[in-house]
PDB file of C-alpha atoms in Angstrom:
ATOM      1  CA  MET A 164      25.606   5.697 -11.996  1.00  0.00           C
ATOM      2  CA  THR A 165      22.707   4.011 -10.208  1.00  0.00           C
ATOM      3  CA  GLN A 166      23.287   0.276 -10.026  1.00  0.00           C
ATOM      4  CA  VAL A 167      19.822  -0.468  -8.609  1.00  0.00           C
ATOM      5  CA  LEU A 168      16.595   1.508  -8.769  1.00  0.00           C
ATOM      6  CA  VAL A 169      14.186   0.681  -5.953  1.00  0.00           C
ATOM      7  CA  LEU A 170      10.627   1.821  -6.581  1.00  0.00           C
ATOM      8  CA  GLY A 171       8.397   2.500  -3.625  1.00  0.00           C
ATOM      9  CA  GLY A 172       8.124   4.052  -0.193  1.00  0.00           C
ATOM     10  CA  THR A 173       7.105   0.842   1.554  1.00  0.00           C
ATOM     11  CA  GLY A 174       8.843  -0.621   4.580  1.00  0.00           C
ATOM     12  CA  GLU A 175      10.203  -3.387   2.366  1.00  0.00           C
ATOM     13  CA  ALA A 176      11.653  -0.803  -0.027  1.00  0.00           C
ATOM     14  CA  ARG A 177      13.416   0.998   2.831  1.00  0.00           C
ATOM     15  CA  ALA A 178      14.805  -2.240   4.241  1.00  0.00           C
ATOM     16  CA  LEU A 179      16.048  -3.298   0.813  1.00  0.00           C
ATOM     17  CA  ALA A 180      17.750   0.044   0.211  1.00  0.00           C
ATOM     18  CA  ALA A 181      19.455  -0.193   3.599  1.00  0.00           C
ATOM     19  CA  GLY A 182      20.674  -3.720   2.892  1.00  0.00           C
ATOM     20  CA  LEU A 183      22.036  -2.771  -0.526  1.00  0.00           C
ATOM     21  CA  VAL A 184      23.778   0.367   0.711  1.00  0.00           C
ATOM     22  CA  ALA A 185      25.378  -1.699   3.474  1.00  0.00           C
ATOM     23  CA  ARG A 186      26.853  -3.899   0.728  1.00  0.00           C
ATOM     24  CA  GLY A 187      28.242  -0.908  -1.118  1.00  0.00           C
ATOM     25  CA  VAL A 188      25.647  -0.883  -3.894  1.00  0.00           C
ATOM     26  CA  ALA A 189      24.740   2.465  -5.490  1.00  0.00           C
ATOM     27  CA  VAL A 190      20.980   2.671  -4.919  1.00  0.00           C
ATOM     28  CA  THR A 191      18.379   5.246  -5.861  1.00  0.00           C
ATOM     29  CA  SER A 192      14.979   4.937  -4.205  1.00  0.00           C
ATOM     30  CA  SER A 193      12.052   6.512  -6.035  1.00  0.00           C
ATOM     31  CA  LEU A 194       9.022   7.744  -4.067  1.00  0.00           C
ATOM     32  CA  ALA A 195       5.784   8.883  -5.648  1.00  0.00           C
ATOM     33  CA  GLY A 196       5.544  12.003  -3.516  1.00  0.00           C
ATOM     34  CA  ARG A 197       1.952  11.477  -2.409  1.00  0.00           C
ATOM     35  CA  VAL A 198       2.778  11.750   1.298  1.00  0.00           C
ATOM     36  CA  ALA A 199       3.835  15.133   2.658  1.00  0.00           C
ATOM     37  CA  ASN A 200       6.514  13.830   5.039  1.00  0.00           C
ATOM     38  CA  PRO A 201       7.511  10.340   3.894  1.00  0.00           C
ATOM     39  CA  ARG A 202       9.894   8.088   5.762  1.00  0.00           C
ATOM     40  CA  LEU A 203      13.031   8.339   3.668  1.00  0.00           C
ATOM     41  CA  PRO A 204      15.313   5.386   2.940  1.00  0.00           C
ATOM     42  CA  VAL A 205      19.099   5.516   3.085  1.00  0.00           C
ATOM     43  CA  GLY A 206      20.965   6.244  -0.123  1.00  0.00           C
ATOM     44  CA  GLU A 207      19.916   8.492  -2.961  1.00  0.00           C
ATOM     45  CA  VAL A 208      16.236   9.451  -3.088  1.00  0.00           C
ATOM     46  CA  ARG A 209      14.144  10.922  -5.895  1.00  0.00           C
ATOM     47  CA  ILE A 210      10.555  12.059  -5.427  1.00  0.00           C
ATOM     48  CA  GLY A 211       7.968  12.300  -8.183  1.00  0.00           C
ATOM     49  CA  GLY A 212       6.975  10.456 -11.331  1.00  0.00           C
ATOM     50  CA  PHE A 213       9.110   9.605 -14.341  1.00  0.00           C
ATOM     51  CA  GLY A 214       6.615  10.612 -17.003  1.00  0.00           C
ATOM     52  CA  GLY A 215       5.312   7.152 -17.818  1.00  0.00           C
ATOM     53  CA  PRO A 216       7.182   4.097 -19.103  1.00  0.00           C
ATOM     54  CA  ASP A 217       9.099   6.053 -21.750  1.00  0.00           C
ATOM     55  CA  GLY A 218      10.380   8.500 -19.157  1.00  0.00           C
ATOM     56  CA  LEU A 219      11.377   5.678 -16.848  1.00  0.00           C
ATOM     57  CA  ALA A 220      13.157   3.890 -19.697  1.00  0.00           C
ATOM     58  CA  ARG A 221      15.161   7.054 -20.442  1.00  0.00           C
ATOM     59  CA  TRP A 222      16.066   7.378 -16.771  1.00  0.00           C
ATOM     60  CA  LEU A 223      17.299   3.796 -16.602  1.00  0.00           C
ATOM     61  CA  THR A 224      19.450   4.290 -19.685  1.00  0.00           C
ATOM     62  CA  GLU A 225      20.856   7.655 -18.623  1.00  0.00           C
ATOM     63  CA  HIS A 226      21.824   6.340 -15.191  1.00  0.00           C
ATOM     64  CA  GLY A 227      23.275   3.040 -16.370  1.00  0.00           C
ATOM     65  CA  THR A 228      20.916   1.108 -14.119  1.00  0.00           C
ATOM     66  CA  LEU A 229      21.647  -2.609 -13.875  1.00  0.00           C
ATOM     67  CA  ALA A 230      18.487  -3.765 -12.061  1.00  0.00           C
ATOM     68  CA  VAL A 231      15.071  -2.504 -10.979  1.00  0.00           C
ATOM     69  CA  VAL A 232      13.146  -3.655  -7.914  1.00  0.00           C
ATOM     70  CA  ASP A 233       9.462  -2.767  -7.842  1.00  0.00           C
ATOM     71  CA  ALA A 234       8.747  -2.639  -4.111  1.00  0.00           C
ATOM     72  CA  THR A 235       5.739  -0.365  -4.425  1.00  0.00           C
ATOM     73  CA  HIS A 236       2.468  -0.748  -2.556  1.00  0.00           C
ATOM     74  CA  PRO A 237       0.365  -3.677  -3.850  1.00  0.00           C
ATOM     75  CA  PHE A 238      -2.196  -1.164  -5.163  1.00  0.00           C
ATOM     76  CA  ALA A 239       0.300   1.075  -7.015  1.00  0.00           C
ATOM     77  CA  GLU A 240      -0.878  -0.093 -10.432  1.00  0.00           C
ATOM     78  CA  ARG A 241       0.458   2.716 -12.608  1.00  0.00           C
ATOM     79  CA  ILE A 242       4.110   2.626 -11.591  1.00  0.00           C
ATOM     80  CA  GLY A 243       4.076  -1.178 -11.640  1.00  0.00           C
ATOM     81  CA  ALA A 244       2.928  -1.175 -15.254  1.00  0.00           C
ATOM     82  CA  SER A 245       5.468   1.522 -16.167  1.00  0.00           C
ATOM     83  CA  ALA A 246       8.280  -0.441 -14.527  1.00  0.00           C
ATOM     84  CA  ALA A 247       7.406  -3.625 -16.420  1.00  0.00           C
ATOM     85  CA  GLU A 248       7.285  -1.835 -19.776  1.00  0.00           C
ATOM     86  CA  ALA A 249      10.450   0.217 -19.170  1.00  0.00           C
ATOM     87  CA  ALA A 250      12.380  -2.845 -18.035  1.00  0.00           C
ATOM     88  CA  ARG A 251      11.280  -4.753 -21.110  1.00  0.00           C
ATOM     89  CA  THR A 252      12.177  -1.860 -23.422  1.00  0.00           C
ATOM     90  CA  THR A 253      15.664  -1.398 -21.967  1.00  0.00           C
ATOM     91  CA  GLY A 254      16.408  -5.050 -21.195  1.00  0.00           C
ATOM     92  CA  THR A 255      16.882  -4.237 -17.509  1.00  0.00           C
ATOM     93  CA  PRO A 256      16.270  -7.127 -15.079  1.00  0.00           C
ATOM     94  CA  LEU A 257      13.124  -6.480 -13.010  1.00  0.00           C
ATOM     95  CA  LEU A 258      12.110  -7.950  -9.671  1.00  0.00           C
ATOM     96  CA  ARG A 259       8.788  -7.514  -7.926  1.00  0.00           C
ATOM     97  CA  LEU A 260       9.117  -7.441  -4.124  1.00  0.00           C
ATOM     98  CA  GLN A 261       5.565  -8.007  -2.909  1.00  0.00           C
ATOM     99  CA  ARG A 262       4.514  -8.789   0.616  1.00  0.00           C
ATOM    100  CA  PRO A 263       1.967 -11.616   0.965  1.00  0.00           C
ATOM    101  CA  GLY A 264      -1.681 -10.654   1.221  1.00  0.00           C
ATOM    102  CA  TRP A 265      -3.728 -11.186   4.340  1.00  0.00           C
ATOM    103  CA  ARG A 266      -5.472 -14.491   4.972  1.00  0.00           C
ATOM    104  CA  GLN A 267      -8.890 -14.843   6.524  1.00  0.00           C
ATOM    105  CA  GLY A 268      -8.884 -16.895   9.713  1.00  0.00           C
ATOM    106  CA  PRO A 269     -11.376 -18.462  12.118  1.00  0.00           C
ATOM    107  CA  GLY A 270     -13.765 -15.884  13.513  1.00  0.00           C
ATOM    108  CA  ASP A 271     -13.212 -13.389  10.700  1.00  0.00           C
ATOM    109  CA  ASP A 272     -16.234 -11.977   8.874  1.00  0.00           C
ATOM    110  CA  TRP A 273     -14.685 -10.750   5.635  1.00  0.00           C
ATOM    111  CA  HIS A 274     -16.484  -9.539   2.518  1.00  0.00           C
ATOM    112  CA  TRP A 275     -14.241  -9.439  -0.570  1.00  0.00           C
ATOM    113  CA  VAL A 276     -14.771  -6.879  -3.341  1.00  0.00           C
ATOM    114  CA  ASP A 277     -12.769  -5.906  -6.410  1.00  0.00           C
ATOM    115  CA  THR A 278     -12.950  -2.114  -6.180  1.00  0.00           C
ATOM    116  CA  LEU A 279     -13.606   0.713  -3.756  1.00  0.00           C
ATOM    117  CA  ASP A 280     -16.805   1.490  -5.650  1.00  0.00           C
ATOM    118  CA  GLU A 281     -18.030  -2.013  -4.824  1.00  0.00           C
ATOM    119  CA  ALA A 282     -16.978  -1.472  -1.211  1.00  0.00           C
ATOM    120  CA  ALA A 283     -19.000   1.736  -1.058  1.00  0.00           C
ATOM    121  CA  ALA A 284     -22.102  -0.013  -2.363  1.00  0.00           C
ATOM    122  CA  LEU A 285     -21.670  -2.833   0.153  1.00  0.00           C
ATOM    123  CA  VAL A 286     -21.047  -0.828   3.321  1.00  0.00           C
ATOM    124  CA  ASP A 287     -24.321   0.991   2.863  1.00  0.00           C
ATOM    125  CA  THR A 288     -26.049  -2.343   3.529  1.00  0.00           C
ATOM    126  CA  LEU A 289     -23.761  -3.639   6.283  1.00  0.00           C
ATOM    127  CA  GLY A 290     -23.696  -0.970   8.944  1.00  0.00           C
ATOM    128  CA  ASP A 291     -24.113   2.602  10.133  1.00  0.00           C
ATOM    129  CA  ARG A 292     -20.642   3.573  11.411  1.00  0.00           C
ATOM    130  CA  ILE A 293     -17.839   2.777   9.008  1.00  0.00           C
ATOM    131  CA  PHE A 294     -14.085   2.858   9.633  1.00  0.00           C
ATOM    132  CA  LEU A 295     -12.258   3.588   6.356  1.00  0.00           C
ATOM    133  CA  THR A 296      -8.593   2.590   6.232  1.00  0.00           C
ATOM    134  CA  SER A 297      -8.265   2.437   2.453  1.00  0.00           C
ATOM    135  CA  GLY A 298      -6.242   5.634   1.982  1.00  0.00           C
ATOM    136  CA  ARG A 299      -7.189   9.261   1.430  1.00  0.00           C
ATOM    137  CA  GLN A 300      -7.146   9.019  -2.358  1.00  0.00           C
ATOM    138  CA  GLY A 301      -9.936   6.467  -2.336  1.00  0.00           C
ATOM    139  CA  LEU A 302     -12.378   8.430  -0.174  1.00  0.00           C
ATOM    140  CA  SER A 303     -14.140   9.883  -3.207  1.00  0.00           C
ATOM    141  CA  ALA A 304     -15.660   6.433  -3.862  1.00  0.00           C
ATOM    142  CA  PHE A 305     -17.700   6.874  -0.669  1.00  0.00           C
ATOM    143  CA  ALA A 306     -18.821  10.463  -1.361  1.00  0.00           C
ATOM    144  CA  ARG A 307     -22.225   9.295  -2.580  1.00  0.00           C
ATOM    145  CA  CYS A 308     -22.906   7.388   0.660  1.00  0.00           C
ATOM    146  CA  THR A 309     -25.125   9.852   2.496  1.00  0.00           C
ATOM    147  CA  ARG A 310     -26.592   7.566   5.171  1.00  0.00           C
ATOM    148  CA  PRO A 311     -23.619   6.032   7.104  1.00  0.00           C
ATOM    149  CA  TRP A 312     -21.198   7.940   9.319  1.00  0.00           C
ATOM    150  CA  PHE A 313     -17.533   7.488   8.401  1.00  0.00           C
ATOM    151  CA  LEU A 314     -14.254   7.631  10.298  1.00  0.00           C
ATOM    152  CA  ALA A 315     -11.368   7.829   7.818  1.00  0.00           C
ATOM    153  CA  ARG A 316      -7.776   7.329   8.947  1.00  0.00           C
ATOM    154  CA  CYS A 317      -5.172   8.959   6.689  1.00  0.00           C
ATOM    155  CA  VAL A 318      -1.566  10.094   6.880  1.00  0.00           C
ATOM    156  CA  ASP A 319      -2.366  13.447   5.214  1.00  0.00           C
ATOM    157  CA  PRO A 320      -5.637  15.431   5.034  1.00  0.00           C
ATOM    158  CA  PRO A 321      -7.928  14.218   2.222  1.00  0.00           C
ATOM    159  CA  GLU A 322      -9.346  16.413  -0.535  1.00  0.00           C
ATOM    160  CA  PRO A 323     -12.964  16.468  -1.785  1.00  0.00           C
ATOM    161  CA  PRO A 324     -15.173  14.901  -2.873  1.00  0.00           C
ATOM    162  CA  LEU A 325     -15.733  13.281   0.516  1.00  0.00           C
ATOM    163  CA  PRO A 326     -18.607  11.563   2.322  1.00  0.00           C
ATOM    164  CA  PRO A 327     -20.935  14.159   3.866  1.00  0.00           C
ATOM    165  CA  ARG A 328     -20.830  12.544   7.320  1.00  0.00           C
ATOM    166  CA  LEU A 329     -17.090  12.162   7.843  1.00  0.00           C
ATOM    167  CA  GLU A 330     -14.557  12.479  10.655  1.00  0.00           C
ATOM    168  CA  VAL A 331     -10.878  12.350   9.672  1.00  0.00           C
ATOM    169  CA  LEU A 332      -8.201  10.853  11.920  1.00  0.00           C
ATOM    170  CA  LEU A 333      -4.642  11.745  10.886  1.00  0.00           C
ATOM    171  CA  ASP A 334      -2.327   8.985  12.020  1.00  0.00           C
ATOM    172  CA  ARG A 335       0.412   6.697  10.767  1.00  0.00           C
ATOM    173  CA  GLY A 336       1.111   3.056  11.709  1.00  0.00           C
ATOM    174  CA  PRO A 337       2.238   0.716  13.052  1.00  0.00           C
ATOM    175  CA  TYR A 338      -0.753   0.177  15.318  1.00  0.00           C
ATOM    176  CA  THR A 339      -1.427  -2.103  18.280  1.00  0.00           C
ATOM    177  CA  VAL A 340      -4.308  -4.510  18.767  1.00  0.00           C
ATOM    178  CA  GLU A 341      -5.214  -2.788  22.032  1.00  0.00           C
ATOM    179  CA  GLY A 342      -5.284   0.622  20.388  1.00  0.00           C
ATOM    180  CA  GLU A 343      -7.328  -0.579  17.421  1.00  0.00           C
ATOM    181  CA  THR A 344      -9.790  -2.388  19.678  1.00  0.00           C
ATOM    182  CA  ALA A 345     -10.277   0.774  21.728  1.00  0.00           C
ATOM    183  CA  LEU A 346     -10.769   2.844  18.560  1.00  0.00           C
ATOM    184  CA  LEU A 347     -13.480   0.493  17.262  1.00  0.00           C
ATOM    185  CA  ARG A 348     -15.194   0.491  20.649  1.00  0.00           C
ATOM    186  CA  ASP A 349     -15.002   4.232  21.341  1.00  0.00           C
ATOM    187  CA  HIS A 350     -16.305   5.182  17.880  1.00  0.00           C
ATOM    188  CA  ARG A 351     -18.938   2.398  17.894  1.00  0.00           C
ATOM    189  CA  ILE A 352     -17.627   1.108  14.560  1.00  0.00           C
ATOM    190  CA  ASP A 353     -19.731  -1.645  13.010  1.00  0.00           C
ATOM    191  CA  VAL A 354     -17.926  -2.048   9.633  1.00  0.00           C
ATOM    192  CA  LEU A 355     -14.225  -1.855   8.733  1.00  0.00           C
ATOM    193  CA  VAL A 356     -13.040  -1.167   5.166  1.00  0.00           C
ATOM    194  CA  THR A 357      -9.488  -1.953   4.075  1.00  0.00           C
ATOM    195  CA  LYS A 358      -7.413  -2.843   1.060  1.00  0.00           C
ATOM    196  CA  ASP A 359      -5.533  -6.146   1.064  1.00  0.00           C
ATOM    197  CA  SER A 360      -2.231  -4.373   1.684  1.00  0.00           C
ATOM    198  CA  GLY A 361      -0.660  -7.248   3.578  1.00  0.00           C
ATOM    199  CA  GLY A 362       2.213  -6.940   6.029  1.00  0.00           C
ATOM    200  CA  ASP A 363       2.293  -6.454   9.775  1.00  0.00           C
ATOM    201  CA  MET A 364       2.173  -2.659  10.098  1.00  0.00           C
ATOM    202  CA  THR A 365      -1.624  -2.373   9.961  1.00  0.00           C
ATOM    203  CA  THR A 366      -2.803  -5.918  10.598  1.00  0.00           C
ATOM    204  CA  ALA A 367      -3.826  -5.087  14.181  1.00  0.00           C
ATOM    205  CA  LYS A 368      -7.126  -3.642  12.946  1.00  0.00           C
ATOM    206  CA  LEU A 369      -8.085  -7.051  11.550  1.00  0.00           C
ATOM    207  CA  THR A 370      -7.458  -8.713  14.904  1.00  0.00           C
ATOM    208  CA  ALA A 371      -9.441  -5.995  16.640  1.00  0.00           C
ATOM    209  CA  ALA A 372     -12.347  -6.444  14.216  1.00  0.00           C
ATOM    210  CA  ARG A 373     -12.340 -10.185  14.860  1.00  0.00           C
ATOM    211  CA  ARG A 374     -12.416  -9.631  18.619  1.00  0.00           C
ATOM    212  CA  ARG A 375     -15.342  -7.250  18.411  1.00  0.00           C
ATOM    213  CA  GLY A 376     -17.263  -9.161  15.754  1.00  0.00           C
ATOM    214  CA  VAL A 377     -17.005  -6.324  13.238  1.00  0.00           C
ATOM    215  CA  PRO A 378     -17.387  -7.308   9.566  1.00  0.00           C
ATOM    216  CA  VAL A 379     -14.515  -6.308   7.274  1.00  0.00           C
ATOM    217  CA  VAL A 380     -14.858  -5.266   3.636  1.00  0.00           C
ATOM    218  CA  VAL A 381     -11.577  -6.184   1.910  1.00  0.00           C
ATOM    219  CA  VAL A 382     -10.621  -4.832  -1.519  1.00  0.00           C
ATOM    220  CA  ARG A 383      -8.692  -7.393  -3.564  1.00  0.00           C
ATOM    221  CA  ARG A 384      -5.337  -6.502  -5.041  1.00  0.00           C
ATOM    222  CA  PRO A 385      -5.385  -5.429  -8.685  1.00  0.00           C
ATOM    223  CA  PRO A 386      -3.580  -7.600 -11.246  1.00  0.00           C
ATOM    224  CA  ARG A 387       0.045  -6.682 -11.899  1.00  0.00           C
ATOM    225  CA  PRO A 388       2.196  -7.312 -14.988  1.00  0.00           C
ATOM    226  CA  PRO A 389       4.047 -10.644 -14.974  1.00  0.00           C
ATOM    227  CA  ALA A 390       7.437 -10.405 -13.270  1.00  0.00           C
ATOM    228  CA  HIS A 391       9.764 -12.518 -11.190  1.00  0.00           C
ATOM    229  CA  THR A 392       8.401 -12.009  -7.674  1.00  0.00           C
ATOM    230  CA  VAL A 393       9.705 -12.592  -4.156  1.00  0.00           C
ATOM    231  CA  ALA A 394       7.926 -12.073  -0.849  1.00  0.00           C
ATOM    232  CA  ASP A 395      10.702 -10.883   1.468  1.00  0.00           C
ATOM    233  CA  VAL A 396      13.662  -8.530   1.571  1.00  0.00           C
ATOM    234  CA  GLY A 397      16.242 -11.292   2.039  1.00  0.00           C
ATOM    235  CA  ALA A 398      15.238 -12.959  -1.212  1.00  0.00           C
ATOM    236  CA  ALA A 399      15.309  -9.584  -2.976  1.00  0.00           C
ATOM    237  CA  LEU A 400      18.845  -8.924  -1.702  1.00  0.00           C
ATOM    238  CA  ASP A 401      19.956 -12.328  -3.001  1.00  0.00           C
ATOM    239  CA  TRP A 402      18.408 -11.623  -6.417  1.00  0.00           C
ATOM    240  CA  VAL A 403      20.096  -8.242  -6.749  1.00  0.00           C
ATOM    241  CA  TRP A 404      23.430  -9.621  -5.611  1.00  0.00           C
ATOM    242  CA  ALA A 405      23.223 -12.381  -8.196  1.00  0.00           C
ATOM    243  CA  ILE A 406      22.649  -9.724 -10.897  1.00  0.00           C
ATOM    244  CA  LEU A 407      25.536  -7.533  -9.776  1.00  0.00           C
ATOM    245  CA  GLU A 408      28.126 -10.112  -8.681  1.00  0.00           C
ATOM    246  CA  PRO A 409      29.284 -11.210 -12.142  1.00  0.00           C
TER     247      PRO A 409
END
């Protein structure tokens, strides 16, 4: 039996799994499997998709799951939609654990867009040396940009199609402001591209961009299905405990 299914390989998902296991809760954490060597949470772990909302609903029923916490990345649209539909179908309580988005501050030069395609069209007008931190799966949106030079930071090597003038940096956060500032300076970066992932693990690049006067193209978060939502692990633990305690 899995009392709680935690969806996502985020830091919040790992912290939640650890807190639940410490309380004696039977937890299964589900990871998408898109990273070759993910950081694994404590407790049971499954890797790979469920086969859509129907497959997830079957899994919840077969495992006697009492609650689902969607702690996926803010841009993980597909699994978020599947979780909402499967929870509704099975009557399983669903919580969305979503870190707050980033907020623009004094000195920031941010340009908001809705998609990576819009970001690709914009960067071609903003600068010549672009730092892409939007994930390896989104690099294809920039493949048609033949003029700028790109530095793309990814956890795993990207697959084509890719921008023709591209250097890939394989690295994983967290990062420091000093390190990010040096990276922007040494590579002569004049535009930064990021998704509004939120959290502290990669926010140093935004501070570095502010310090160096580098404009930032920020992709807005996609809409997610309605669900009860909390912003921190402590509140998620309280919600789960209230479901299980009776």
